[in-house]
Short mmCIF file of C-alpha atoms in Angstrom, two decimals:
data_model
loop_
_atom_site.label_atom_id
_atom_site.label_comp_id
_atom_site.label_asym_id
_atom_site.label_seq_id
_atom_site.Cartn_x
_atom_site.Cartn_y
_atom_site.Cartn_z
CA MET A 1 -35.54 -35.28 5.36
CA SER A 2 -33.41 -35.05 8.52
CA SER A 3 -33.93 -38.72 9.45
CA LYS A 4 -33.17 -39.82 5.87
CA LEU A 5 -29.94 -37.82 5.81
CA LYS A 6 -28.98 -39.20 9.21
CA SER A 7 -29.56 -42.77 8.04
CA ILE A 8 -27.28 -42.15 5.03
CA PHE A 9 -24.45 -41.01 7.33
CA ASP A 10 -25.10 -44.06 9.54
CA ASN A 11 -24.49 -46.38 6.61
CA LYS A 12 -21.26 -48.26 7.31
CA ILE A 13 -19.62 -47.51 3.94
CA VAL A 14 -20.55 -43.81 4.04
CA PHE A 15 -19.40 -43.60 7.66
CA VAL A 16 -15.99 -45.09 6.79
CA LEU A 17 -15.55 -42.91 3.70
CA ILE A 18 -16.33 -39.70 5.61
CA GLY A 19 -13.78 -40.62 8.28
CA LEU A 20 -11.09 -41.46 5.74
CA PHE A 21 -11.81 -38.24 3.85
CA ASN A 22 -11.43 -36.29 7.12
CA ILE A 23 -8.03 -37.92 7.77
CA LEU A 24 -6.75 -36.83 4.35
CA VAL A 25 -8.16 -33.29 4.60
CA PHE A 26 -6.90 -32.85 8.17
CA HIS A 27 -3.29 -33.69 7.31
CA PHE A 28 -3.42 -31.60 4.14
CA ALA A 29 -4.76 -28.62 6.11
CA ILE A 30 -2.10 -29.00 8.82
CA PHE A 31 0.59 -29.08 6.12
CA ARG A 32 -0.71 -25.81 4.66
CA LEU A 33 -1.19 -24.26 8.09
CA TRP A 34 2.50 -24.78 8.91
CA PHE A 35 3.63 -22.67 5.93
CA PHE A 36 0.81 -20.11 6.16
CA LEU A 37 1.34 -19.28 9.83
CA PHE A 38 5.11 -19.08 9.55
CA ASP A 39 5.08 -16.83 6.50
CA SER A 40 1.76 -15.50 5.16
CA SER A 41 3.47 -13.09 2.75
CA ASN A 42 3.51 -13.63 -1.03
CA ARG A 43 -0.19 -14.44 -1.09
CA ASN A 44 -2.78 -12.47 -3.09
CA SER A 45 -2.56 -8.71 -3.63
CA ILE A 46 -5.18 -6.16 -4.69
CA ASN A 47 -5.12 -2.37 -5.00
CA SER A 48 -7.92 -1.72 -2.49
CA THR A 49 -6.88 -1.96 1.17
CA PHE A 50 -10.54 -1.75 2.21
CA LEU A 51 -11.49 -4.71 0.00
CA ALA A 52 -8.47 -6.67 1.28
CA LEU A 53 -9.63 -6.12 4.87
CA ILE A 54 -13.15 -7.31 3.99
CA ILE A 55 -11.84 -10.50 2.34
CA ASN A 56 -9.47 -11.26 5.22
CA SER A 57 -12.17 -10.52 7.80
CA LEU A 58 -14.59 -12.92 6.10
CA LEU A 59 -11.91 -15.63 6.08
CA ILE A 60 -11.23 -15.10 9.80
CA ILE A 61 -14.93 -15.10 10.66
CA PHE A 62 -15.60 -18.23 8.57
CA PHE A 63 -12.97 -20.10 10.55
CA SER A 64 -13.49 -18.60 14.02
CA ALA A 65 -17.23 -18.04 14.52
CA PRO A 66 -18.50 -21.55 13.64
CA HIS A 67 -15.49 -23.01 15.47
CA SER A 68 -17.03 -21.77 18.72
CA LEU A 69 -20.73 -21.95 17.80
CA LEU A 70 -20.46 -25.64 16.85
CA LEU A 71 -19.48 -26.41 20.46
CA THR A 72 -22.62 -24.90 22.01
CA SER A 73 -25.34 -27.28 23.16
CA LYS A 74 -28.11 -25.61 21.12
CA VAL A 75 -26.17 -25.87 17.86
CA LYS A 76 -25.16 -29.45 18.62
CA LYS A 77 -28.78 -30.40 19.32
CA TYR A 78 -29.83 -28.92 15.99
CA PHE A 79 -27.18 -30.80 13.99
CA PHE A 80 -27.85 -34.08 15.82
CA THR A 81 -31.14 -34.23 13.88
CA TYR A 82 -29.14 -34.43 10.65
CA ILE A 83 -25.94 -36.29 11.53
CA PRO A 84 -25.05 -39.03 14.05
CA LYS A 85 -23.46 -37.88 17.32
CA LYS A 86 -20.45 -40.09 16.66
CA LEU A 87 -19.70 -38.10 13.45
CA TYR A 88 -20.13 -34.63 14.92
CA SER A 89 -16.47 -34.06 15.79
CA THR A 90 -15.53 -35.29 12.29
CA PHE A 91 -17.70 -32.62 10.65
CA TYR A 92 -16.36 -30.10 13.17
CA SER A 93 -12.83 -30.96 12.04
CA LEU A 94 -13.78 -30.78 8.36
CA HIS A 95 -15.12 -27.26 8.80
CA ALA A 96 -11.92 -26.13 10.57
CA CYS A 97 -9.78 -27.70 7.83
CA LEU A 98 -11.84 -26.00 5.12
CA GLY A 99 -11.37 -22.67 6.92
CA ILE A 100 -7.60 -23.17 6.98
CA ILE A 101 -7.41 -24.15 3.30
CA LEU A 102 -9.57 -21.19 2.23
CA MET A 103 -7.45 -18.81 4.31
CA ASP A 104 -4.20 -20.07 2.80
CA THR A 105 -5.70 -19.85 -0.71
CA PHE A 106 -7.47 -16.49 -0.62
CA TRP A 107 -5.59 -14.46 2.02
CA VAL A 108 -4.73 -10.95 0.76
CA ASN A 109 -1.47 -9.21 1.69
CA ILE A 110 -1.56 -5.55 2.76
CA GLY A 111 1.71 -3.64 2.47
CA ASP A 112 5.23 -4.92 2.95
CA ASN A 113 6.82 -6.03 6.20
CA LEU A 114 6.58 -3.58 9.08
CA TYR A 115 10.19 -4.37 9.86
CA GLU A 116 13.02 -6.60 8.66
CA TRP A 117 14.67 -9.01 11.09
CA PRO A 118 18.41 -9.70 11.00
CA LEU A 119 19.36 -13.32 10.35
CA PHE A 120 20.00 -14.08 14.04
CA TYR A 121 16.51 -12.94 15.03
CA LYS A 122 14.91 -14.80 12.12
CA THR A 123 16.59 -17.98 13.34
CA THR A 124 15.38 -17.33 16.89
CA ILE A 125 11.82 -16.74 15.68
CA PHE A 126 11.93 -19.96 13.64
CA ILE A 127 13.04 -21.90 16.72
CA LEU A 128 10.21 -20.37 18.78
CA TYR A 129 7.77 -21.22 15.99
CA VAL A 130 8.91 -24.85 15.93
CA LEU A 131 8.72 -25.03 19.74
CA SER A 132 5.12 -23.75 19.57
CA TRP A 133 4.22 -26.59 17.21
CA LEU A 134 5.99 -29.11 19.43
CA PHE A 135 4.10 -27.76 22.45
CA MET A 136 0.89 -28.15 20.43
CA LEU A 137 1.82 -31.76 19.62
CA TRP A 138 2.59 -32.47 23.30
CA SER A 139 -0.77 -30.98 24.28
CA MET A 140 -2.62 -33.04 21.68
CA ILE A 141 -0.90 -36.23 22.82
CA ALA A 142 -1.92 -35.44 26.41
CA THR A 143 -5.52 -34.81 25.26
CA GLY A 144 -5.60 -37.68 22.84
CA LEU A 145 -3.51 -37.22 19.72
CA PHE A 146 -6.39 -37.41 17.23
CA ARG A 147 -9.21 -36.21 19.48
CA GLN A 148 -9.10 -32.61 18.23
CA SER A 149 -9.29 -33.80 14.62
CA GLY A 150 -12.38 -35.98 15.11
CA ILE A 151 -10.38 -39.04 14.05
CA GLU A 152 -10.35 -40.63 17.52
CA GLU A 153 -14.13 -40.48 18.00
CA TRP A 154 -14.69 -41.85 14.47
CA TRP A 155 -12.21 -44.69 15.02
CA LEU A 156 -13.69 -45.67 18.38
CA ALA A 157 -17.20 -45.57 16.89
CA LEU A 158 -16.10 -48.15 14.31
CA LYS A 159 -15.22 -50.41 17.24
CA ASN A 160 -18.49 -49.54 19.06
CA LYS A 161 -16.63 -47.60 21.73
CA SER A 162 -16.89 -44.00 22.92
CA ILE A 163 -14.45 -41.39 24.23
CA LYS A 164 -13.97 -41.37 27.98
CA LYS A 165 -13.72 -37.80 29.24
CA THR A 166 -11.41 -37.20 32.21
CA LEU A 167 -9.94 -34.15 33.91
CA LEU A 168 -6.56 -33.39 32.33
CA ASN A 169 -3.96 -32.18 34.83
CA GLU A 170 -0.71 -33.82 33.70
CA GLY A 171 2.06 -32.89 31.25
CA PRO A 172 1.36 -29.54 29.53
CA TYR A 173 -1.79 -29.17 31.67
CA LYS A 174 0.49 -28.60 34.65
CA ILE A 175 1.84 -25.50 32.91
CA CYS A 176 -1.52 -23.95 31.99
CA ARG A 177 -5.18 -24.96 31.76
CA HIS A 178 -5.37 -24.40 27.99
CA PRO A 179 -2.01 -25.44 26.48
CA ILE A 180 -3.48 -25.85 22.97
CA TYR A 181 -4.53 -22.19 23.01
CA ALA A 182 -1.09 -21.19 24.35
CA ALA A 183 0.64 -23.13 21.55
CA PHE A 184 -1.61 -21.53 18.93
CA LEU A 185 -0.74 -18.03 20.22
CA GLY A 186 2.93 -18.82 19.64
CA MET A 187 2.18 -20.18 16.18
CA ILE A 188 0.38 -17.01 15.06
CA TRP A 189 2.84 -14.48 16.54
CA PHE A 190 6.23 -16.05 15.80
CA THR A 191 6.69 -15.01 12.18
CA PRO A 192 9.63 -13.23 10.53
CA ASN A 193 7.28 -11.29 8.22
CA MET A 194 4.94 -9.07 10.25
CA SER A 195 2.99 -7.09 7.67
CA ILE A 196 -0.23 -5.14 8.31
CA ASP A 197 -2.45 -8.06 7.25
CA ARG A 198 -0.48 -10.51 9.40
CA LEU A 199 -0.72 -8.21 12.43
CA TYR A 200 -4.48 -7.99 11.80
CA LEU A 201 -4.68 -11.80 11.71
CA ALA A 202 -2.61 -12.19 14.88
CA ILE A 203 -4.64 -9.63 16.85
CA SER A 204 -7.97 -11.06 15.61
CA TRP A 205 -7.09 -14.63 16.51
CA THR A 206 -5.62 -13.57 19.86
CA ILE A 207 -8.94 -11.90 20.76
CA TYR A 208 -10.76 -15.01 19.56
CA ILE A 209 -8.55 -17.29 21.70
CA PHE A 210 -9.17 -15.28 24.87
CA ILE A 211 -12.92 -15.18 24.21
CA GLY A 212 -12.90 -18.92 23.47
CA ALA A 213 -10.90 -19.66 26.61
CA SER A 214 -13.29 -17.65 28.80
CA LEU A 215 -16.34 -19.42 27.32
CA LYS A 216 -14.69 -22.78 27.80
CA GLU A 217 -13.90 -21.88 31.40
CA LYS A 218 -17.59 -21.28 32.08
CA ARG A 219 -18.44 -24.76 30.85
CA LEU A 220 -15.60 -26.48 32.69
CA LYS A 221 -16.20 -24.74 35.99
CA ARG A 222 -19.47 -26.59 36.36
CA ASN A 223 -17.16 -29.36 37.58
CA SER A 224 -15.95 -28.92 41.21
CA ALA A 225 -12.75 -30.87 40.49
CA TYR A 226 -11.88 -28.41 37.71
CA ILE A 227 -12.45 -25.48 40.06
CA GLU A 228 -9.88 -26.94 42.46
CA TYR A 229 -7.47 -27.59 39.58
CA SER A 230 -7.86 -24.01 38.33
CA LYS A 231 -6.76 -22.61 41.69
CA ASN A 232 -3.24 -23.97 41.20
CA VAL A 233 -2.75 -23.74 37.42
CA PRO A 234 -2.99 -20.49 35.40
CA LEU A 235 -5.34 -20.07 32.45
CA LEU A 236 -2.43 -19.36 30.07
CA PRO A 237 1.31 -18.70 30.62
CA LEU A 238 0.62 -14.99 30.11
CA LYS A 239 3.89 -13.58 31.44
CA VAL A 240 5.95 -15.71 29.07
CA LEU A 241 3.66 -15.05 26.11
CA ILE A 242 3.50 -11.29 26.70
CA PHE A 243 7.29 -11.09 26.98
CA LEU A 244 7.91 -13.06 23.79
CA ILE A 245 5.18 -11.36 21.77
CA SER A 246 6.40 -7.93 22.87
CA LEU A 247 9.78 -8.78 21.36
CA ILE A 248 8.02 -9.56 18.07
CA LEU A 249 6.03 -6.32 18.12
CA ILE A 250 8.82 -4.00 19.21
CA GLY A 251 11.60 -5.68 17.24
CA PRO A 252 15.31 -5.08 17.69
CA LEU A 253 15.48 -2.31 15.14
CA GLN A 254 15.50 1.37 15.92
CA ALA A 255 14.68 3.40 12.85
CA LYS A 256 16.03 6.87 12.17
CA GLU A 257 13.90 9.13 10.01
CA LEU A 258 15.54 10.68 6.97
CA SER A 259 13.83 13.56 5.22
CA GLN A 260 14.86 16.38 2.94
CA LYS A 261 13.24 18.93 0.65
CA PHE A 262 14.73 20.16 -2.61
CA GLU A 263 13.95 23.45 -4.38
CA TYR A 264 15.61 24.59 -7.61
CA LYS A 265 15.10 27.90 -9.41
CA ASN A 266 15.15 26.62 -12.97
CA PHE A 267 15.73 23.69 -15.33
CA VAL A 268 19.54 24.09 -15.45
CA GLU A 269 19.91 24.16 -11.65
CA ALA A 270 17.72 21.05 -11.27
CA LYS A 271 19.72 19.25 -13.96
CA LYS A 272 23.14 20.02 -12.44
CA SER A 273 22.21 19.23 -8.85
CA LYS A 274 23.65 16.13 -7.16
CA ASN A 275 20.05 15.30 -6.11
CA ARG A 276 17.78 15.06 -9.09
CA LEU A 277 14.62 13.54 -10.53
CA GLN A 278 14.69 13.16 -14.29
CA PHE A 279 11.90 12.10 -16.68
CA ILE A 280 12.54 11.24 -20.34
CA VAL A 281 10.23 10.53 -23.29
CA GLU A 282 11.10 9.81 -26.91
CA SER A 283 9.70 12.16 -29.54
CA THR A 284 9.40 11.14 -33.20
CA LYS A 285 9.00 14.03 -35.66
CA ALA A 286 7.23 13.51 -38.96
CA GLY A 287 7.47 9.76 -38.36
CA LEU A 288 11.18 9.83 -39.24
CA PHE A 289 13.45 11.45 -36.68
CA SER A 290 13.52 10.40 -33.02
CA SER A 291 15.11 12.17 -30.09
CA ASP A 292 14.86 12.14 -26.30
CA VAL A 293 13.02 14.92 -24.51
CA ASP A 294 14.16 15.13 -20.92
CA GLY A 295 12.87 17.10 -17.97
CA TYR A 296 13.69 17.63 -14.29
CA VAL A 297 11.66 18.21 -11.15
CA LYS A 298 12.39 21.56 -9.47
CA SER A 299 10.51 20.97 -6.21
CA TYR A 300 10.20 17.66 -4.37
CA SER A 301 10.81 16.06 -0.99
CA TYR A 302 11.71 12.57 0.13
CA SER A 303 11.52 10.67 3.41
CA ALA A 304 12.54 7.21 4.60
CA ASP A 305 13.16 5.20 7.76
CA LEU A 306 16.77 4.13 8.20
CA ASP A 307 17.90 1.15 10.25
CA GLU A 308 21.48 2.30 10.84
CA LYS A 309 22.61 -0.96 12.45
CA ASN A 310 21.67 -3.11 9.46
CA GLN A 311 21.79 -0.37 6.78
CA ILE A 312 18.23 -0.85 5.58
CA LEU A 313 15.82 1.76 4.21
CA ARG A 314 12.06 1.33 4.59
CA ASN A 315 8.92 3.33 3.88
CA MET A 316 10.58 5.47 1.24
CA LYS A 317 8.38 8.23 -0.12
CA ILE A 318 8.86 11.02 -2.67
CA ILE A 319 6.37 13.87 -3.06
CA ILE A 320 6.62 15.88 -6.29
CA LYS A 321 5.01 19.26 -7.02
CA THR A 322 3.31 18.73 -10.35
CA ILE A 323 3.80 22.35 -11.50
CA SER A 324 7.55 22.06 -10.87
CA MET A 325 8.15 19.48 -13.61
CA ASP A 326 10.22 21.34 -16.22
CA SER A 327 11.24 20.22 -19.73
CA ASP A 328 12.83 23.59 -20.57
CA ASN A 329 10.15 24.40 -23.13
CA GLU A 330 7.26 26.63 -22.07
CA SER A 331 4.74 25.33 -24.61
CA ARG A 332 5.57 21.71 -23.83
CA ASP A 333 5.40 22.38 -20.07
CA ASN A 334 1.96 23.94 -20.37
CA LYS A 335 0.70 20.74 -21.97
CA LEU A 336 2.47 18.66 -19.33
CA HIS A 337 1.03 20.60 -16.39
CA ASN A 338 -2.48 21.22 -17.70
CA LEU A 339 -3.38 18.42 -20.13
CA CYS A 340 -1.25 15.51 -18.87
CA LEU A 341 -1.19 16.06 -15.11
CA SER A 342 -4.07 18.50 -14.43
CA HIS A 343 -1.94 20.24 -11.82
CA GLN A 344 -4.72 22.46 -10.49
CA SER A 345 -6.82 19.42 -9.51
CA TYR A 346 -3.82 17.26 -8.58
CA PRO A 347 -1.02 19.52 -7.30
CA SER A 348 1.28 16.68 -6.27
CA ILE A 349 2.44 13.21 -7.23
CA GLU A 350 3.18 10.78 -4.40
CA VAL A 351 5.59 7.89 -4.91
CA SER A 352 5.80 5.21 -2.19
CA LEU A 353 8.30 2.36 -1.83
CA ASN A 354 7.80 0.26 1.28
CA GLY A 355 11.05 -1.61 0.89
CA PRO A 356 13.05 -2.94 2.52
CA PHE A 357 16.02 -1.64 0.53
CA PHE A 358 19.40 -3.04 1.64
CA LEU A 359 22.08 -0.40 1.38
CA LYS A 360 24.95 -2.86 1.86
CA SER A 361 23.93 -4.95 -1.14
CA SER A 362 26.47 -4.83 -3.97
CA ARG A 363 23.74 -5.55 -6.53
CA SER A 364 20.83 -3.47 -7.68
CA GLN A 365 17.46 -4.39 -6.17
CA LYS A 366 14.02 -4.34 -7.77
CA LEU A 367 11.29 -2.92 -5.57
CA LYS A 368 7.57 -2.59 -6.14
CA GLY A 369 5.88 0.70 -5.41
CA ILE A 370 2.73 2.74 -5.75
CA VAL A 371 2.44 6.14 -7.39
CA LYS A 372 -0.58 8.34 -6.78
CA ILE A 373 -0.98 10.36 -9.96
CA ARG A 374 -4.05 12.26 -11.18
CA GLY A 375 -5.85 11.04 -8.05
CA LYS A 376 -5.36 7.33 -8.82
CA GLU A 377 -2.94 4.80 -7.37
CA LYS A 378 -0.86 2.84 -9.87
CA ASP A 379 1.64 0.01 -9.36
CA PHE A 380 5.14 0.23 -10.75
CA GLU A 381 8.56 -1.34 -10.34
CA ILE A 382 11.88 0.41 -9.82
CA GLU A 383 15.49 -0.76 -9.82
CA LEU A 384 17.59 0.81 -7.07
CA SER A 385 21.28 0.68 -6.29
CA SER A 386 23.29 2.39 -3.58
CA GLN A 387 26.69 3.62 -2.49
CA SER A 388 27.45 3.98 1.16
CA GLU A 389 30.06 6.30 2.60
CA LYS A 390 30.88 7.22 6.19
CA ASN A 391 28.36 10.01 6.67
CA ARG A 392 26.23 9.78 3.56
CA ILE A 393 24.01 7.52 1.48
CA ILE A 394 23.78 7.75 -2.30
CA VAL A 395 20.76 6.04 -3.86
CA SER A 396 20.15 5.91 -7.61
CA GLY A 397 17.22 4.36 -9.40
CA LYS A 398 15.58 3.87 -12.76
CA SER A 399 12.06 2.92 -13.76
CA THR A 400 9.87 2.94 -16.86
CA TRP A 401 6.24 4.03 -16.66
CA SER A 402 3.54 3.81 -19.31
CA LEU A 403 1.31 6.76 -20.25
CA LYS A 404 -1.59 4.38 -20.87
CA LYS A 405 -1.14 2.43 -17.63
CA MET A 406 -0.86 5.65 -15.62
CA GLU A 407 -3.92 6.96 -17.49
CA ILE A 408 -2.07 10.11 -18.55
CA PRO A 409 -3.51 11.81 -21.67
CA ASP A 410 -1.18 11.59 -24.66
CA PRO A 411 0.02 15.13 -25.61
CA SER A 412 1.26 14.04 -29.05
CA ILE A 413 0.46 16.13 -32.09
CA LEU A 414 0.44 15.15 -35.75
CA VAL A 415 4.04 16.18 -36.45
CA ALA A 416 5.52 15.04 -33.12
CA LYS A 417 4.53 11.66 -31.68
CA LEU A 418 5.61 10.82 -28.11
CA SER A 419 6.45 7.29 -27.03
CA ASP A 420 4.19 5.56 -24.50
CA ASP A 421 7.15 4.92 -22.20
CA ILE A 422 8.37 7.46 -19.66
CA ARG A 423 11.84 6.74 -18.32
CA ILE A 424 12.44 7.89 -14.76
CA ASN A 425 15.90 8.40 -13.23
CA ILE A 426 16.49 9.19 -9.56
CA LEU A 427 19.64 10.25 -7.72
CA ILE A 428 19.55 11.14 -4.02
CA ASP A 429 22.72 11.98 -2.12
CA SER A 430 21.82 12.22 1.56
CA GLU A 431 23.92 13.13 4.57
CA LEU A 432 23.30 11.16 7.78
#
């Protein structure tokens, strides 16, 4: 079986087609890698963070683990029984390209950006990102432009030639011993959108690069000339990389924490307050007459991180005491607290908006959020607008939730039917 498969790959037509296919896939993968590494946001999203981590981990492992294992002598020896030696680097490239395409297709986002860069810093990061790619190109040219992609070995094999391996110590190899690794570190860290999943990717690949570099060093240091070369040239330009990456991690923004708790004695006080949470449902009596039933929250707290320099709010959170939701009708409130919200089992409702929310914007902004209600997390969307004064921030918002989507039991009775929609209005007037 192995010899038959090997003879098929040795067939001239098959050999040419595999090489041409690799050229197309390689350039397609590089095209997708450019966009994925610069901005991996707006990919897939799922409700389970744990499942998202599993999917992303499998994608990282699929790309990284074989990428190193395929270079070991034992693995090579095994595959040489199935494919010709002159096609090995081509299949190596095809696997790497498949890993890139799968990652770009199935990567799952976790949370919003950890911070928001001002325009100047975004431009700087883009320049550093481009420079990383240019450094990669320079390194590949010094190595052999198409050697890493398997194209060079395939092309030379067509002409009955083989790659001549020499010690590289010119160009980028005067700066560090592994310039391709150094370039890749820049490519994975210089992004304007550092979310939790992207940080996970960057840390994982950084660990992989250092492990890969150390394993490669062991192989290369069998050569005495390389040992002499390594005495004068560093493994990686660590000081430069650490400095630049630290800027990415720390960021230029210093966040100030805003937090406040509100307590009102009754429905009227909660309704008249300048800070209020209102919920409204429509009630239809006897199938003929409709009217709004509104209620207010008497006990809640909110918190957010404020970037004062750029007037941006992030990580906004509101925690509501379920028992404090008041519609000014004792019978109705009993149903609300006990039937609809099961307040004894679920004493609070947590609303999270990761932002960012730009306070200086003259237009309203739509943000996605998560509400934890009756022990389950549900997605929702809210429209926020703001007014900014010297020592205060006024934020107002409106959203519509669905009883069915939130899995809230319908408290309707035969003579009074409630609408499925719950309208939510928010007004927070906060002093800085």
